[in-house]
Short mmCIF file of C-alpha atoms in Angstrom, two decimals:
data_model
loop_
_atom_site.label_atom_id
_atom_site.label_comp_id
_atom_site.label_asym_id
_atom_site.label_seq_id
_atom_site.Cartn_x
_atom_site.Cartn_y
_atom_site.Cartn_z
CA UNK A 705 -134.85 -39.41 76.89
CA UNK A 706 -131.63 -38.07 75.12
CA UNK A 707 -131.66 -40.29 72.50
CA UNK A 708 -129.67 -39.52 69.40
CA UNK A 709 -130.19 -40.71 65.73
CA UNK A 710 -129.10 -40.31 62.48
CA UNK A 711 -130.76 -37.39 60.52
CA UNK A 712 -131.72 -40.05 58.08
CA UNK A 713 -134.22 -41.98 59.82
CA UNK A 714 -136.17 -39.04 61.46
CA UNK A 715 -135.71 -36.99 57.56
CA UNK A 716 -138.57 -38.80 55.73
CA UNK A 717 -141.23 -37.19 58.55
CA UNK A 718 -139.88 -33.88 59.31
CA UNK A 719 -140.26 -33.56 54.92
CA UNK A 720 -143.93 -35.01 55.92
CA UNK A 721 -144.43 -32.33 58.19
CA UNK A 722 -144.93 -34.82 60.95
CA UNK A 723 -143.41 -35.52 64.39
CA UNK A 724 -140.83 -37.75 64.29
CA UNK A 725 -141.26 -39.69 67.61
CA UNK A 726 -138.33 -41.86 69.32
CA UNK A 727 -138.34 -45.39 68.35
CA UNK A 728 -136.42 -45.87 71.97
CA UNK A 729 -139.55 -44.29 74.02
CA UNK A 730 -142.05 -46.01 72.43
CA UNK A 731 -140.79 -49.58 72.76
CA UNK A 732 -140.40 -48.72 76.74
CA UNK A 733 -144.30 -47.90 76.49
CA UNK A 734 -145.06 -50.72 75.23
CA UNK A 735 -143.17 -52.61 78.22
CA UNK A 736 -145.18 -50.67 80.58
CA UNK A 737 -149.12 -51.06 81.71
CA UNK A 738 -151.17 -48.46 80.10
CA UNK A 739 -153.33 -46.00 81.80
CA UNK A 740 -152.61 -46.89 85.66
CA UNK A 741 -154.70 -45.32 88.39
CA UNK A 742 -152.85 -42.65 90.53
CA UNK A 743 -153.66 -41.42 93.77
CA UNK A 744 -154.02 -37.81 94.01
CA UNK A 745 -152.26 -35.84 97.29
CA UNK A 746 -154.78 -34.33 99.01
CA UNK A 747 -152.30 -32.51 101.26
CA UNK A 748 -154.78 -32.92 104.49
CA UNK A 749 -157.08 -30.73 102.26
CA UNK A 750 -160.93 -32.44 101.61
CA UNK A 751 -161.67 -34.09 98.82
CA UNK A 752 -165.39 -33.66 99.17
CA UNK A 753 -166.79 -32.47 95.74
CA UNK A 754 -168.68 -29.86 97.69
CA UNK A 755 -165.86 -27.58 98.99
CA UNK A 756 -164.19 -27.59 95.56
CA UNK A 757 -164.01 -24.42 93.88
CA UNK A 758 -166.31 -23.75 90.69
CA UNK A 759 -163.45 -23.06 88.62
CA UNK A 760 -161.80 -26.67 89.29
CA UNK A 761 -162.45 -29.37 86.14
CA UNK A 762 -162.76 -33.00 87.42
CA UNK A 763 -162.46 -35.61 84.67
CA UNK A 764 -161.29 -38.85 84.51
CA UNK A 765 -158.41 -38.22 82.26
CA UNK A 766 -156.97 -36.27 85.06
CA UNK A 767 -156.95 -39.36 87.11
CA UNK A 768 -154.61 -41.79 84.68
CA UNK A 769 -150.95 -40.70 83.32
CA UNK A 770 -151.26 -41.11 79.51
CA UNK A 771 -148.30 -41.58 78.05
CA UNK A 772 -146.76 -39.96 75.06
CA UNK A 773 -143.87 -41.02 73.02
CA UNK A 774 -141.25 -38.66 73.08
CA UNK A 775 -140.55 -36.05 70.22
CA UNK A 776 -137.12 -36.42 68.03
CA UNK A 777 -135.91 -33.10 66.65
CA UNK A 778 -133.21 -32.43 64.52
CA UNK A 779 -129.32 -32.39 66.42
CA UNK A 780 -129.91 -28.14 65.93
CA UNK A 781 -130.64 -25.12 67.90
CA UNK A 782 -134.21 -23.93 66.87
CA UNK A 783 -134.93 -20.02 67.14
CA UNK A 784 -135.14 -18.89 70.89
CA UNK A 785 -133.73 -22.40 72.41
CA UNK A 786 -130.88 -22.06 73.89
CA UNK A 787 -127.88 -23.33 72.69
CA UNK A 788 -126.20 -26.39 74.58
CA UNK A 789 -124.52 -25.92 78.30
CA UNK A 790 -120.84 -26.84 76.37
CA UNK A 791 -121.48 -23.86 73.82
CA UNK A 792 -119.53 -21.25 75.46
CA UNK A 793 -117.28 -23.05 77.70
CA UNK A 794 -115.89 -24.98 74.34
CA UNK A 795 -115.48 -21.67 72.76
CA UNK A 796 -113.94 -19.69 75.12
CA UNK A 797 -111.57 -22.15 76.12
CA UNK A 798 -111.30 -24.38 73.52
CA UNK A 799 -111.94 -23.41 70.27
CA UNK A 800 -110.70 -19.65 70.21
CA UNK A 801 -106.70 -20.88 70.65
CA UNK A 802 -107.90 -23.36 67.51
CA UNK A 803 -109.65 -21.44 64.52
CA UNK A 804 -107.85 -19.88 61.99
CA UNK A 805 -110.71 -18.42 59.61
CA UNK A 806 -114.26 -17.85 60.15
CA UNK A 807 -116.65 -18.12 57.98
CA UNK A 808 -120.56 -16.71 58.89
CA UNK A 809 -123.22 -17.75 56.18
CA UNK A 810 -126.84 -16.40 56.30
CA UNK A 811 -127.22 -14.62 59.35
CA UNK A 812 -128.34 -11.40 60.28
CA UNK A 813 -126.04 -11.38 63.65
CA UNK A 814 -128.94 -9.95 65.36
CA UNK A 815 -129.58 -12.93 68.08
CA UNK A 816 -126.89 -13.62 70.92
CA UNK A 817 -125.12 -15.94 71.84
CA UNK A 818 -124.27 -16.34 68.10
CA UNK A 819 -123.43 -12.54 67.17
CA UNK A 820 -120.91 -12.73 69.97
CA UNK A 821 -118.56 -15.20 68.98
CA UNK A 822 -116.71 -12.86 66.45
CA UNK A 823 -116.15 -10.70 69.79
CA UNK A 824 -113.83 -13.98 71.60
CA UNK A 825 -112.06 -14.56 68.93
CA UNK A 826 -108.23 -13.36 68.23
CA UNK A 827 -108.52 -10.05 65.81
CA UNK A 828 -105.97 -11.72 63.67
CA UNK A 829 -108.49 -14.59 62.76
CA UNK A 830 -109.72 -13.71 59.59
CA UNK A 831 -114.07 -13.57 59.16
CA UNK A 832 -115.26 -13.88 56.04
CA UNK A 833 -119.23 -12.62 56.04
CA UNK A 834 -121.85 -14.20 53.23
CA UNK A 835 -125.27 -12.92 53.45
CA UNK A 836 -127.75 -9.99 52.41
CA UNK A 837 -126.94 -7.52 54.70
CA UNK A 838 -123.36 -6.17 56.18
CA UNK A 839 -121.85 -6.48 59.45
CA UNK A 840 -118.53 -5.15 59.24
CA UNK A 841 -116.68 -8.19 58.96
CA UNK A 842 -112.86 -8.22 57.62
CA UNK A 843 -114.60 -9.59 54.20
CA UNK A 844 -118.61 -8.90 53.68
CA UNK A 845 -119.77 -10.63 50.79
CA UNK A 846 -123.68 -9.74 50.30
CA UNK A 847 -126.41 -11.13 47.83
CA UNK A 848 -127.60 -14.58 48.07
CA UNK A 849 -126.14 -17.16 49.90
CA UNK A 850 -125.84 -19.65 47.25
CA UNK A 851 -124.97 -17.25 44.46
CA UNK A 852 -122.07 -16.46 46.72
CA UNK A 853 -120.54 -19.64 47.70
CA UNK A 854 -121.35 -21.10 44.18
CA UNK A 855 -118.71 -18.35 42.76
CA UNK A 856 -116.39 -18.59 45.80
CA UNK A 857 -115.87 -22.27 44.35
CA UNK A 858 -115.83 -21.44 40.68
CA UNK A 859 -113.02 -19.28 41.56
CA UNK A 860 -111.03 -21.41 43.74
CA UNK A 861 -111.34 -24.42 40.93
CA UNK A 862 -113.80 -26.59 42.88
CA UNK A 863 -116.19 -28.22 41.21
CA UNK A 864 -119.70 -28.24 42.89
CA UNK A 865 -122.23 -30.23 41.04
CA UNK A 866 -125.67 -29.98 42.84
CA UNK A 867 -129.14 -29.98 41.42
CA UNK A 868 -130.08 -26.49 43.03
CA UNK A 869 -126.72 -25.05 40.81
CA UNK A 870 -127.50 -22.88 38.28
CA UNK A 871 -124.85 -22.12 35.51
CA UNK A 872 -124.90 -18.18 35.76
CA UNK A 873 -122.77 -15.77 35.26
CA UNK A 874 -122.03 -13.92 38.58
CA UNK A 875 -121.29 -9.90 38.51
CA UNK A 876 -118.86 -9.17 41.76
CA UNK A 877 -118.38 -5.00 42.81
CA UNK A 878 -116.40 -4.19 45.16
CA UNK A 879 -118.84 -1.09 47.18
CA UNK A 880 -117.22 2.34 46.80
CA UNK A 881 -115.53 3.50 49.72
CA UNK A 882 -115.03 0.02 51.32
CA UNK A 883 -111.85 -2.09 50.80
CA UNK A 884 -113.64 -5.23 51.69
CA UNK A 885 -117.49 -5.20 51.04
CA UNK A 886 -118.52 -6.90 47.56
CA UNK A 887 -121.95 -7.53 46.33
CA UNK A 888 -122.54 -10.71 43.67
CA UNK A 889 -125.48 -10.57 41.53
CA UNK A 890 -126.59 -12.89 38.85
CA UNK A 891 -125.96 -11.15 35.42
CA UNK A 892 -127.78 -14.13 33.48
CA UNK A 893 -130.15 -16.97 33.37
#
């Protein structure tokens, strides 16, 4: 039905490992009568049991709509959906005249549409790259994701507090031959 929530109240199921369901869809089934007879088209076709093929299943299931609540999923893009209708229309003439650093965490750039943004951007928009492996970006920064960003805001002075934080000392080399590929590594425990 479209209807949107916040992450919260669909967050304790999808940690479950159940289906969240829609809290909207399931009050309008409770409005409606359950499990009404339908007529089947024949389209001018028999309906004798005898001319129906052998491979044809007749049950009485087939003969009600059962209805199902609808399924709530997370306001993402799941692998191999495709992203919404406003995606590239908002980047191409929206958002490219906007940015003024980009910042890719965690991706392999291996899946369109995603690994072709870099390409509609301006080449004097700065992209900064944080994962495992490179890409060529004007900055690659390659190890793990949170070992990364964790010393990005050491450096810059932030303070991040969160549980999943370790206190480690973080060894950054700049790769030989490039002028903008590091790799970070934990040094200690």
């Amino acid at each position: 039905c479209g209807y949107r929530v916040k992450c919260e109240e669909i967050y304790k199921d999808l940690k479950a490992g159940r289906v969240a369901r829609c809290d909207r869809c399931i009050r309008n089934l409770r409005l409606k009568p359950f499990g009404i007879k339908r007529k089947r088209s024949t389209n001018g076709l028999s309906t004798s049991k005898k001319k129906r093929q052998s491979y044809e299943d007749s049950t009485d299931d087939e003969d009600y709509d059962i209805a199902v609540a609808g399924v709530m999923k997370p306001d993402i893009t799941f692998f191999g959906e495709d992203l919404p209708a406003t995606f590239h229309d908002r980047l191409t003439k929206h958002d490219k005249d906007l940015v003024d650093l980009v910042i890719v965490i965690g991706t392999s750039l291996k899946v369109a549409p995603v690994s072709e943004v870099s390409g509609f951007l301006p080449p004097e928009t700065p992209q900064l790259y944080i994962s495992r492996e490179h890409v060529d970006f004007d900055i690659d920064m390659l190890g793990e994701c949170d070992t990364i960003v964790t010393e990005l805001c050491r450096r810059a002075g932030w303070d991040l507090k969160h549980e999943m934080i370790k206190e480690d000392d973080v060894d950054v080399q700049l790769h030989e031959g490039y002028e903008s590929r590091y790799s970070f590594r934990i040094t200690s425990a």
